[in-house]
JSON list of C-alpha atoms and ligand atoms in Angstrom, two decimals:
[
{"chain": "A", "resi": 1491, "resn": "UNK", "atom": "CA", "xyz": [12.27, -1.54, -17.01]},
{"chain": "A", "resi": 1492, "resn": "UNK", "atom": "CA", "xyz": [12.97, -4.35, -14.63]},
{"chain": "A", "resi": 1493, "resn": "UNK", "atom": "CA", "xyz": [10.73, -4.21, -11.56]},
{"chain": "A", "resi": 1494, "resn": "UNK", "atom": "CA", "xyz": [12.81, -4.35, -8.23]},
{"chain": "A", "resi": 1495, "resn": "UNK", "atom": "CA", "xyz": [10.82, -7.48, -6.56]},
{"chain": "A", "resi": 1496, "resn": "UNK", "atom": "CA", "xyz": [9.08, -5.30, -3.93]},
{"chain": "A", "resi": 1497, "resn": "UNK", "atom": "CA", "xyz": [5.82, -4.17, -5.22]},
{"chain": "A", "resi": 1498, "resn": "UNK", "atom": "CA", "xyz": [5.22, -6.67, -7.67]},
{"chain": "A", "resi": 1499, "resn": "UNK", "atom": "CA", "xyz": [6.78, -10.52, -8.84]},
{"chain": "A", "resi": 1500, "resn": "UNK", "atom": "CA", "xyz": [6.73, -9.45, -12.05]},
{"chain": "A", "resi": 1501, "resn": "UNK", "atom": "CA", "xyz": [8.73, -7.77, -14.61]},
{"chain": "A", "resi": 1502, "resn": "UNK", "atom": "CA", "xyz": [7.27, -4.98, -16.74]},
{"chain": "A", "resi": 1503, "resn": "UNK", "atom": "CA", "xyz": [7.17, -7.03, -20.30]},
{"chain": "A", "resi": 1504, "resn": "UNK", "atom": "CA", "xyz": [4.97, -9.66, -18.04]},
{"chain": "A", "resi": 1505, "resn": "UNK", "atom": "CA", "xyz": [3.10, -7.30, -16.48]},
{"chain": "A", "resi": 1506, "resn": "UNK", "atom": "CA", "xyz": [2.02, -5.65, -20.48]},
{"chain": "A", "resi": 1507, "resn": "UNK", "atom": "CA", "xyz": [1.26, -8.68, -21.38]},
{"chain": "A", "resi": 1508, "resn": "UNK", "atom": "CA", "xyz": [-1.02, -9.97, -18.50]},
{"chain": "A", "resi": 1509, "resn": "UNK", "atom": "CA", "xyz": [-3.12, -6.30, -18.90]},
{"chain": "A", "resi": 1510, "resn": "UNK", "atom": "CA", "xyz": [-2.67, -6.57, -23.07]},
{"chain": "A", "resi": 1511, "resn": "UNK", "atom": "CA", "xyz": [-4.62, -9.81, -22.97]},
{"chain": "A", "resi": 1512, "resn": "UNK", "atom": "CA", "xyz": [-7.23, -8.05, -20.96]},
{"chain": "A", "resi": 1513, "resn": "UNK", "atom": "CA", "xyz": [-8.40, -5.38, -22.92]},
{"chain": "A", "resi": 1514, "resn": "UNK", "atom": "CA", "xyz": [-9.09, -4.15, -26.65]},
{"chain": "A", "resi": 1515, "resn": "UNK", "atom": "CA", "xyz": [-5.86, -2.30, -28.47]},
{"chain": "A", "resi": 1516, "resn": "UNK", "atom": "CA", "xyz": [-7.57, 1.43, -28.15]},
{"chain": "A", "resi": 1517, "resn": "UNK", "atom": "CA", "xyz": [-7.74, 0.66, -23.84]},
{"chain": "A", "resi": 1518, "resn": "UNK", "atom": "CA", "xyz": [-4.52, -0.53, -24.32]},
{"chain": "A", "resi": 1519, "resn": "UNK", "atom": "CA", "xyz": [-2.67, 2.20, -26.13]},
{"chain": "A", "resi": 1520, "resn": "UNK", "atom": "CA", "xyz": [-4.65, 4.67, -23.37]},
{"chain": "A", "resi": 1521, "resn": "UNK", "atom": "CA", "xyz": [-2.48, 2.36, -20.65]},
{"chain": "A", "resi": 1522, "resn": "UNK", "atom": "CA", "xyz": [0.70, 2.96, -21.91]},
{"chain": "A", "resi": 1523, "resn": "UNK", "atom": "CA", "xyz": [0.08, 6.52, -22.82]},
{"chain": "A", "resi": 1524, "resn": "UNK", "atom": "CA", "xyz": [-0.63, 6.78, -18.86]},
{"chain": "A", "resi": 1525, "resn": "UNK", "atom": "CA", "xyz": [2.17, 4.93, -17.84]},
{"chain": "A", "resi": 1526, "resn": "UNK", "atom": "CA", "xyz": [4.53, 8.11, -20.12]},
{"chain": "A", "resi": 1527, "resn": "UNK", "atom": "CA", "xyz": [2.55, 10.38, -18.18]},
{"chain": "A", "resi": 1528, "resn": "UNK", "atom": "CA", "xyz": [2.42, 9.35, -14.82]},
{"chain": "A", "resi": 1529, "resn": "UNK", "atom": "CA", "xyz": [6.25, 8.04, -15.39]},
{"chain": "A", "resi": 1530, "resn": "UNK", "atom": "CA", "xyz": [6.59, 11.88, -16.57]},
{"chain": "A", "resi": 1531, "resn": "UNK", "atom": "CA", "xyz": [5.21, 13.00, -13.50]},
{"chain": "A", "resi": 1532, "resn": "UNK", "atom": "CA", "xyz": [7.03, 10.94, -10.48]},
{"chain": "A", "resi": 1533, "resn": "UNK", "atom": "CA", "xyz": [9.77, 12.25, -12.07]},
{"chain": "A", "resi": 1534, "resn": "UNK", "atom": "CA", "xyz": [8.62, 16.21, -12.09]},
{"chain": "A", "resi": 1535, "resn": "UNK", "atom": "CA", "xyz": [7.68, 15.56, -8.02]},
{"chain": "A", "resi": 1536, "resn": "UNK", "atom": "CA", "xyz": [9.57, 13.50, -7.12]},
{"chain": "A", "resi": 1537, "resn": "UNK", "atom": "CA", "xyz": [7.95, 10.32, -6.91]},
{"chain": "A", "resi": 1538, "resn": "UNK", "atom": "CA", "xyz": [8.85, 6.39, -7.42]},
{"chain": "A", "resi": 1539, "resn": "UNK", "atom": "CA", "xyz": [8.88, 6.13, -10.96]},
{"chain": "A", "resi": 1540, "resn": "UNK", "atom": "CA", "xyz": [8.80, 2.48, -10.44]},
{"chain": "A", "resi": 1541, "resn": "UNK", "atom": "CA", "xyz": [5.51, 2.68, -8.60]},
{"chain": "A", "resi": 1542, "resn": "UNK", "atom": "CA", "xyz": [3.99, 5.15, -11.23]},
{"chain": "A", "resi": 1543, "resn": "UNK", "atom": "CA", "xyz": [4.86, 2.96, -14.01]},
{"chain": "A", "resi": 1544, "resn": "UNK", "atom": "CA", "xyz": [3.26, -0.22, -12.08]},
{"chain": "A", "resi": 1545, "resn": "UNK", "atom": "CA", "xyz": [0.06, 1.78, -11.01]},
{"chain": "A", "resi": 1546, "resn": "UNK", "atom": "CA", "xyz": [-0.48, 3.25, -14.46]},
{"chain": "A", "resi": 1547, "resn": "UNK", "atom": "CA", "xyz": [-0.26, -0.22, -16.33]},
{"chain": "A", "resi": 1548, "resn": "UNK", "atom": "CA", "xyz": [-2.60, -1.98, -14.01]},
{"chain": "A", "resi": 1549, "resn": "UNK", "atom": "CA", "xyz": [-5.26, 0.92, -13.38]},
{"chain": "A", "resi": 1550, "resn": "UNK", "atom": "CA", "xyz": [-7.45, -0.35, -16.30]},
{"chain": "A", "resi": 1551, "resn": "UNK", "atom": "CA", "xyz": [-6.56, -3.68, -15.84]},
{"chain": "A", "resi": 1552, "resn": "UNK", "atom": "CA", "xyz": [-10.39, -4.92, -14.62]},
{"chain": "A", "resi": 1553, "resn": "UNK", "atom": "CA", "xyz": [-12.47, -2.28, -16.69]},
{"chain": "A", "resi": 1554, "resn": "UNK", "atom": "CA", "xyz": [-13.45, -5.11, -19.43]},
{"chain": "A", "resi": 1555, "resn": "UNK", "atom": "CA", "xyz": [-14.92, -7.63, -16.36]},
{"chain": "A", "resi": 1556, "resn": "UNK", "atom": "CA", "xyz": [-18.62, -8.37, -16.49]},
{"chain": "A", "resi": 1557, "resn": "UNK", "atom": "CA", "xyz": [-21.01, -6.69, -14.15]},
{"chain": "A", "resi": 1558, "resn": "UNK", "atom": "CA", "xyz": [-21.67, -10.12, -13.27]},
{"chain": "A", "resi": 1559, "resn": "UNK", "atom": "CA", "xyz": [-17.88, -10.44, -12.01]},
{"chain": "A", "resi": 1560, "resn": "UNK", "atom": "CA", "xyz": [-17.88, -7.31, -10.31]},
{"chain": "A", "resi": 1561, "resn": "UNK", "atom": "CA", "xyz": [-21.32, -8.19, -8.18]},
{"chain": "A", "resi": 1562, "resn": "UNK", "atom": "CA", "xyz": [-19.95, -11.03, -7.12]},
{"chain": "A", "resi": 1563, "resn": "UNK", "atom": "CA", "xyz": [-16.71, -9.56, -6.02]},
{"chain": "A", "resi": 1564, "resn": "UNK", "atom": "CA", "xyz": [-18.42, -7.05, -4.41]},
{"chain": "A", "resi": 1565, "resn": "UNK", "atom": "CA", "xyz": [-20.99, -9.16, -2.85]},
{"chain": "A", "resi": 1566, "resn": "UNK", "atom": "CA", "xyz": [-17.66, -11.27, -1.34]},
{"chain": "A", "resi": 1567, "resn": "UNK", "atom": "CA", "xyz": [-15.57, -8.56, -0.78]},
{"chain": "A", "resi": 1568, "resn": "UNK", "atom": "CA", "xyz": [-14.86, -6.44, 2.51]},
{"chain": "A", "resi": 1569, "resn": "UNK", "atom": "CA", "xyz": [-16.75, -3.33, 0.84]},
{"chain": "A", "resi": 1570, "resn": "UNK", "atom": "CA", "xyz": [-18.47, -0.62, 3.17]},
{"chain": "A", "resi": 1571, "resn": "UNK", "atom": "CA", "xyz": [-22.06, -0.33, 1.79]},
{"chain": "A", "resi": 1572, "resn": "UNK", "atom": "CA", "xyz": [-21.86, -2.82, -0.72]},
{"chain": "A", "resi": 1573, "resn": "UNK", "atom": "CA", "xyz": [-25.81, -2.26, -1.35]},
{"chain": "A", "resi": 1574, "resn": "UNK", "atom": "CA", "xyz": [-24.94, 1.15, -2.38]},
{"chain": "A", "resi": 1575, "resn": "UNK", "atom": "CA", "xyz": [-21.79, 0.62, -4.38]},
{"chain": "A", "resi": 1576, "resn": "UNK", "atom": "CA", "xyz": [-23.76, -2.01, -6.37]},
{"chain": "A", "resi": 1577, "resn": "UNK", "atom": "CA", "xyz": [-26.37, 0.39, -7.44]},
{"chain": "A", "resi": 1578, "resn": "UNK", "atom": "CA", "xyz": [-23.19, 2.21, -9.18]},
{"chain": "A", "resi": 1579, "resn": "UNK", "atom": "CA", "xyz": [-21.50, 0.48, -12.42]},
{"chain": "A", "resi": 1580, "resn": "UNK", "atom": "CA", "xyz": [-18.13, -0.48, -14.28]},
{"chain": "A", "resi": 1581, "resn": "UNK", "atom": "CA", "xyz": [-17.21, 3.16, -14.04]},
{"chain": "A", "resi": 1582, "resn": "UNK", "atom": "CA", "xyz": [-16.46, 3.56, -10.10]},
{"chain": "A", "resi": 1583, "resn": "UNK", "atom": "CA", "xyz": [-16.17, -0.70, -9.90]},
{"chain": "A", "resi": 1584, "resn": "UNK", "atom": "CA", "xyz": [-13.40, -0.86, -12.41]},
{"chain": "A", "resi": 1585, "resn": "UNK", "atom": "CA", "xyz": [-11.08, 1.17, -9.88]},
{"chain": "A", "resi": 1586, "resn": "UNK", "atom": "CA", "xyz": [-12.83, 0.63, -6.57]},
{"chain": "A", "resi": 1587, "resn": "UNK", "atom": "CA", "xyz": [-12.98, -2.90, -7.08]},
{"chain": "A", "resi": 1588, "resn": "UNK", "atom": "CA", "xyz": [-10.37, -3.18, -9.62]},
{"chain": "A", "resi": 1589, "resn": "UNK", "atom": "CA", "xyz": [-7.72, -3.23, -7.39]},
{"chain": "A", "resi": 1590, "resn": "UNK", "atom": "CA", "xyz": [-9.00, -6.52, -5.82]},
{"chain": "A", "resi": 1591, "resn": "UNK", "atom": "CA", "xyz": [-8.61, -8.26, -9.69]},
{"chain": "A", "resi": 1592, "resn": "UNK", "atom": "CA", "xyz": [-5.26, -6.95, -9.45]},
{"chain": "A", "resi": 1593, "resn": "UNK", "atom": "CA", "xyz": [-4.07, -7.58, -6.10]},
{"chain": "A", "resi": 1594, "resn": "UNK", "atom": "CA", "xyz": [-5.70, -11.37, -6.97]},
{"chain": "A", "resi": 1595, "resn": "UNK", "atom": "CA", "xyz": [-4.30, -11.94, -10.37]},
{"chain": "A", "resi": 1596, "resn": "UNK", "atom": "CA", "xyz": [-1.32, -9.84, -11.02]},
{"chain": "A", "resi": 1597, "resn": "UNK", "atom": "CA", "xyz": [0.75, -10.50, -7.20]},
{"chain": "A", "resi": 1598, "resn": "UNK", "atom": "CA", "xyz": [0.64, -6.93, -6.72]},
{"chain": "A", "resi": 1599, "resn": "UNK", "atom": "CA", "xyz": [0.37, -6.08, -2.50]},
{"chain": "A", "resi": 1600, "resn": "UNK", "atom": "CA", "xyz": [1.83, -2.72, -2.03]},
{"chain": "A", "resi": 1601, "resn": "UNK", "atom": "CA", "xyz": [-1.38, -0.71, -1.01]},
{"chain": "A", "resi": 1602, "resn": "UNK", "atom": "CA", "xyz": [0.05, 2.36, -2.36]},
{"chain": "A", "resi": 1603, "resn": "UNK", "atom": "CA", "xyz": [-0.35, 0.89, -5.94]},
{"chain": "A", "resi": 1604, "resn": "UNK", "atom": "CA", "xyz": [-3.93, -0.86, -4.67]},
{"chain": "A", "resi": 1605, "resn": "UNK", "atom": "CA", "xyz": [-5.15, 2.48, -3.22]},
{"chain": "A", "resi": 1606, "resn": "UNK", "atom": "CA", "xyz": [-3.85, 4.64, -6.35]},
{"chain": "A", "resi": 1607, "resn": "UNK", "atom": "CA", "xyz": [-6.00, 2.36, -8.59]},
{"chain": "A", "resi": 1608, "resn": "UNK", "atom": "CA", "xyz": [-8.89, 2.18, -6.28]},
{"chain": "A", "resi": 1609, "resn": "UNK", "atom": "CA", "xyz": [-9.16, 6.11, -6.48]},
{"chain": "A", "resi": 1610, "resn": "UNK", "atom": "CA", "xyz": [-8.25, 6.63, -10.25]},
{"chain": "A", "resi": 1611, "resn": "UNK", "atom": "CA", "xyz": [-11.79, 8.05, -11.35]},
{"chain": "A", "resi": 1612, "resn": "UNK", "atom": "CA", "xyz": [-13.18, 9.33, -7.90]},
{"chain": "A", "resi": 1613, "resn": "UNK", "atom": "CA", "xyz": [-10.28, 10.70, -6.53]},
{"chain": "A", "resi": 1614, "resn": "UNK", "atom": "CA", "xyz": [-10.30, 10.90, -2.68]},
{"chain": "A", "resi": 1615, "resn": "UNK", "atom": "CA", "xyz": [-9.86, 14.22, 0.04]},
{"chain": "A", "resi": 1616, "resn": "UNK", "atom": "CA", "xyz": [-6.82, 11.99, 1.07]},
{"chain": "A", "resi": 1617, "resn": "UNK", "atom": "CA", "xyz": [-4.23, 11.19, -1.87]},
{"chain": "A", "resi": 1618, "resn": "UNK", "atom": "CA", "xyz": [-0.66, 9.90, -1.56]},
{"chain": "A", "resi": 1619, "resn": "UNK", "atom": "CA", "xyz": [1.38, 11.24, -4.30]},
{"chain": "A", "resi": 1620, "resn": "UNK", "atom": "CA", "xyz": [0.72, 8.08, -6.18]},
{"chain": "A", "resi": 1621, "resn": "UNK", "atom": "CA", "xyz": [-2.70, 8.65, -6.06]},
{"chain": "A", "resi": 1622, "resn": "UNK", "atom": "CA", "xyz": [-2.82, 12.03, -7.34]},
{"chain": "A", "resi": 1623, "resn": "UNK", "atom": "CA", "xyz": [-0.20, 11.19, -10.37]},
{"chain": "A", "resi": 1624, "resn": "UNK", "atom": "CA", "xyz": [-2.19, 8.34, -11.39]},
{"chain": "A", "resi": 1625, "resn": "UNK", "atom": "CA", "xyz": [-5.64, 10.22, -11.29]},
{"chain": "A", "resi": 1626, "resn": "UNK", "atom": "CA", "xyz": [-4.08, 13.14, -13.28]},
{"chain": "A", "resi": 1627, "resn": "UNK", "atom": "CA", "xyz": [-1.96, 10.94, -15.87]},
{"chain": "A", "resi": 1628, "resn": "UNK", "atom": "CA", "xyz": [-5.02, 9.29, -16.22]},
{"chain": "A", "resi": 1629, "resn": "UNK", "atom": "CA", "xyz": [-7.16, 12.75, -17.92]},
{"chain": "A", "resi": 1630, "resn": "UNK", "atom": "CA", "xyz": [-4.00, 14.18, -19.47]},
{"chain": "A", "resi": 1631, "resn": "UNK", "atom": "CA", "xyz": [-2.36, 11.41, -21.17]},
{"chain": "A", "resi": 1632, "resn": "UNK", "atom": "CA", "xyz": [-1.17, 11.90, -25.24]},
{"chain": "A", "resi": 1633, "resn": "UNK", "atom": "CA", "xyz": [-4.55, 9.92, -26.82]},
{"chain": "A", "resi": 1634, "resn": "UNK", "atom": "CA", "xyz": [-6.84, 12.39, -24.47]},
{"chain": "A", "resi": 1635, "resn": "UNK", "atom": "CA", "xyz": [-8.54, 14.69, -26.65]},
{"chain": "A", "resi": 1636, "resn": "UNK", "atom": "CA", "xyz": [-11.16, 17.05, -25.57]},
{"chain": "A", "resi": 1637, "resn": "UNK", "atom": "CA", "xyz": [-11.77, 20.68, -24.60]},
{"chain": "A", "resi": 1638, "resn": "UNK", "atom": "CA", "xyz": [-9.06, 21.86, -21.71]},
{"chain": "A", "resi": 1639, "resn": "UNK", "atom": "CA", "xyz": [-6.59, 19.26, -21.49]},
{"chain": "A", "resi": 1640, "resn": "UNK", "atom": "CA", "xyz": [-4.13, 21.17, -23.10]},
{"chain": "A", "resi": 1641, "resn": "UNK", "atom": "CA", "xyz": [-4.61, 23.67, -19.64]},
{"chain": "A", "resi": 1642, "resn": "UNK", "atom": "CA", "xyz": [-4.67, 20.20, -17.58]},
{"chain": "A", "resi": 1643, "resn": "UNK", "atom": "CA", "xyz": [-1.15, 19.13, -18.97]},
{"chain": "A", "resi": 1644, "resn": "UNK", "atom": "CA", "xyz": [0.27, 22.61, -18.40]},
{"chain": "A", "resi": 1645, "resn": "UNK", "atom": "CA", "xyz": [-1.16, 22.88, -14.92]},
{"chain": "A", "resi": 1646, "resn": "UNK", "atom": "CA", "xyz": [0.10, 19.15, -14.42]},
{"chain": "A", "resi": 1647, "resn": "UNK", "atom": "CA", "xyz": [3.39, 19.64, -14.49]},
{"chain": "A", "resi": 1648, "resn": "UNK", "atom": "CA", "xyz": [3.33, 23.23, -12.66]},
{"chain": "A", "resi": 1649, "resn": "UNK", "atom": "CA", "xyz": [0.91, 22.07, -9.84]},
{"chain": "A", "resi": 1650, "resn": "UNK", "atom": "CA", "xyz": [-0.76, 18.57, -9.07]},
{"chain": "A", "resi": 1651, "resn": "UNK", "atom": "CA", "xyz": [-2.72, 19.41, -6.39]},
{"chain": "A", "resi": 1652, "resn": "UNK", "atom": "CA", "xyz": [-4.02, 22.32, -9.10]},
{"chain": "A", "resi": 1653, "resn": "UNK", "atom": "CA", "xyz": [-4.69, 19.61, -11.63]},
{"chain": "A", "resi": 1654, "resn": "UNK", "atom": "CA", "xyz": [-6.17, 17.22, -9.00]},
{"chain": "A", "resi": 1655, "resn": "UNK", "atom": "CA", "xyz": [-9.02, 20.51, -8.95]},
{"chain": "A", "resi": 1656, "resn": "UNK", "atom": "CA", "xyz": [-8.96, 21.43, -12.43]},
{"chain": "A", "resi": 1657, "resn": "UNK", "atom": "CA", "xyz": [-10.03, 17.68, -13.14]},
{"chain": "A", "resi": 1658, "resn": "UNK", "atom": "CA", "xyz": [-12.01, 17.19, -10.38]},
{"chain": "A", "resi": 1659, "resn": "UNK", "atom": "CA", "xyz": [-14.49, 20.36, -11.30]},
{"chain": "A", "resi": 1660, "resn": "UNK", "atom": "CA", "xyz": [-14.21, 19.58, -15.17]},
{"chain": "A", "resi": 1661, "resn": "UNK", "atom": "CA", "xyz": [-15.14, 15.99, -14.31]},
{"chain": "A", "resi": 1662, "resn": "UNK", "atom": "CA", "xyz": [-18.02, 16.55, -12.32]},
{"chain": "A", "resi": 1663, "resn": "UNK", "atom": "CA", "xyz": [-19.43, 19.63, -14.53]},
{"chain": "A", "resi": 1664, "resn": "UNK", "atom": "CA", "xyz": [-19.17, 16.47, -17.73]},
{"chain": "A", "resi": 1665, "resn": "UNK", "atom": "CA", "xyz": [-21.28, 14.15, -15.01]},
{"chain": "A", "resi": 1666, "resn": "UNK", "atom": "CA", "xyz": [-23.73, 16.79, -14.51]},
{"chain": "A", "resi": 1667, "resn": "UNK", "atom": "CA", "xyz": [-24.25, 18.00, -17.87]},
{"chain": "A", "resi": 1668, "resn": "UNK", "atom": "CA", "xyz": [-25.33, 14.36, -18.99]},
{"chain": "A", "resi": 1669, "resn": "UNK", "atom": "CA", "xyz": [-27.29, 13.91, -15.46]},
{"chain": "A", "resi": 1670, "resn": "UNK", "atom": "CA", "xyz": [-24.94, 11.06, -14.37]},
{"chain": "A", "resi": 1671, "resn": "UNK", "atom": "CA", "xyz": [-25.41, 10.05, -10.69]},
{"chain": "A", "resi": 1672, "resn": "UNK", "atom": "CA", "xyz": [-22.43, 11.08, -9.02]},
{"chain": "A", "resi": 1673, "resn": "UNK", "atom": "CA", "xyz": [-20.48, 9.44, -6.38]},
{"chain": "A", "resi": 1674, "resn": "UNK", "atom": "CA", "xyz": [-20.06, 10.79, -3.31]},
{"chain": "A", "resi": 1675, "resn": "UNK", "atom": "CA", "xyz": [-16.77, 10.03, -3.17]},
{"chain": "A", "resi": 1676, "resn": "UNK", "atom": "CA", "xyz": [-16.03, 12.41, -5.90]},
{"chain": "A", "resi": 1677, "resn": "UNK", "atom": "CA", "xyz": [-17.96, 15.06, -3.86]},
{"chain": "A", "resi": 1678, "resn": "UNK", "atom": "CA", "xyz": [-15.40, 14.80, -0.72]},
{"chain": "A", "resi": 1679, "resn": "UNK", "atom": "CA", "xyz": [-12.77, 15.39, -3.98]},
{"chain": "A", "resi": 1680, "resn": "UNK", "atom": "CA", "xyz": [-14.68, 18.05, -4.76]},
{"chain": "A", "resi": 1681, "resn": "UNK", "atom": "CA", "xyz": [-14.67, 19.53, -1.22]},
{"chain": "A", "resi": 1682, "resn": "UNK", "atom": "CA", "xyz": [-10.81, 19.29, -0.45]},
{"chain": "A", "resi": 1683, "resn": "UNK", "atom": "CA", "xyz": [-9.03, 19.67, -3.59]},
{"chain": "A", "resi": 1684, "resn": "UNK", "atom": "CA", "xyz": [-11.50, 22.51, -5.76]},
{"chain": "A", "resi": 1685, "resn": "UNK", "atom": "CA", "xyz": [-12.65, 23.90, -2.17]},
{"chain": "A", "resi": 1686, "resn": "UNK", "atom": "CA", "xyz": [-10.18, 23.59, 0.63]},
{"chain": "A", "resi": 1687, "resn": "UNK", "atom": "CA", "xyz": [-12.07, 21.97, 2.41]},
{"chain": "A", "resi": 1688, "resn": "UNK", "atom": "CA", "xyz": [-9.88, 20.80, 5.49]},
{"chain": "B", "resi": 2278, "resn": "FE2", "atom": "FE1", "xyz": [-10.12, 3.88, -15.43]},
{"chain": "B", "resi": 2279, "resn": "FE2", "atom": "FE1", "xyz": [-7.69, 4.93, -17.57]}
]
């Protein structure tokens, strides 16, 4: 697919390459099975399949950085709370602060892409279309393999703001059950999309 030069100066073979060389094979066959689904997806709703393709090969792109990187990112960045979001680790920074290795390294602007990566594993009670693809592409892609996601891909492609729920409750019942702390940003997910919370 060639890019159209909006969102990104790159064309898609670059941009596999630049995320390839980040990561181990395994991360990177999870990528691409992302960008099928989320690709999948923009085109079930609606979406910019151009976007969802961009978003879903750079979501992982920092989650092999050092905590020492992402301190120090965080520590320079223009973070709310950053004493708070350092007591978290690679699994919120990879996305939060993610986006920042990407916006840096990969000449990606468009904050649509930026916020859909920022939000992959938390999720948010506001979520562009983007967003929501992304987060969902990201528990129901092919190499996924655990208890439900055959119900998440169903629901998927019936109802994302359903899935958005379904994987927002199944998500934070797995973080309780092995007494993970628990971001609160994934609580105001919680709220709005399993709740209806307005
Ligand atoms: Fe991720
Ligand atoms: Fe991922």
């Amino acid at each position: 697919m060639n890019y159209s030069a909006d969102y990104t100066a790159m064309d898609r073979e670059a941009l596999m390459q630049a995320v390839q060389m980040r990561m181990s094979e395994r991360r990177f066959t999870h990528v691409l099975g992302v960008e099928e689904t989320a690709v999948a997806l923009a085109k079930r709703f609606g979406g910019s399949i151009e976007k969802a393709s961009i978003a879903a090969l750079v979501h992982d792109y920092a989650k092999e950085r050092t905590d020492e990187e992402f301190q120090l990112a965080i520590e320079q960045g223009p973070y709310e709370n950053k004493t708070e979001l350092l007591k978290y680790g690679n699994a919120i920074w990879h996305g939060l602060v993610g986006a920042y290795f990407v916006a840096q390294e990969l000449t990606i602007t468009d904050e649509e892409i930026l916020d859909a990566i920022r939000l992959h594993t938390t999720g948010a009670a506001e979520m562009s279309l983007l967003a929501k693809i992304i987060y969902v592409a990201d528990y129901i892609e092919p190499g996924r393999k655990f208890p439900g996601v055959e119900d998440a891909r169903v629901i998927a492609f019936n109802d994302l703001d359903q899935a958005v729920a379904f994987e927002t409750k199944h998500t934070l019942l797995h973080l309780i059950e092995g007494e993970n702390l628990i971001y609160p940003k994934t609580l105001e997910t919680y709220n709005r999309w399993v709740c209806g919370l307005e």
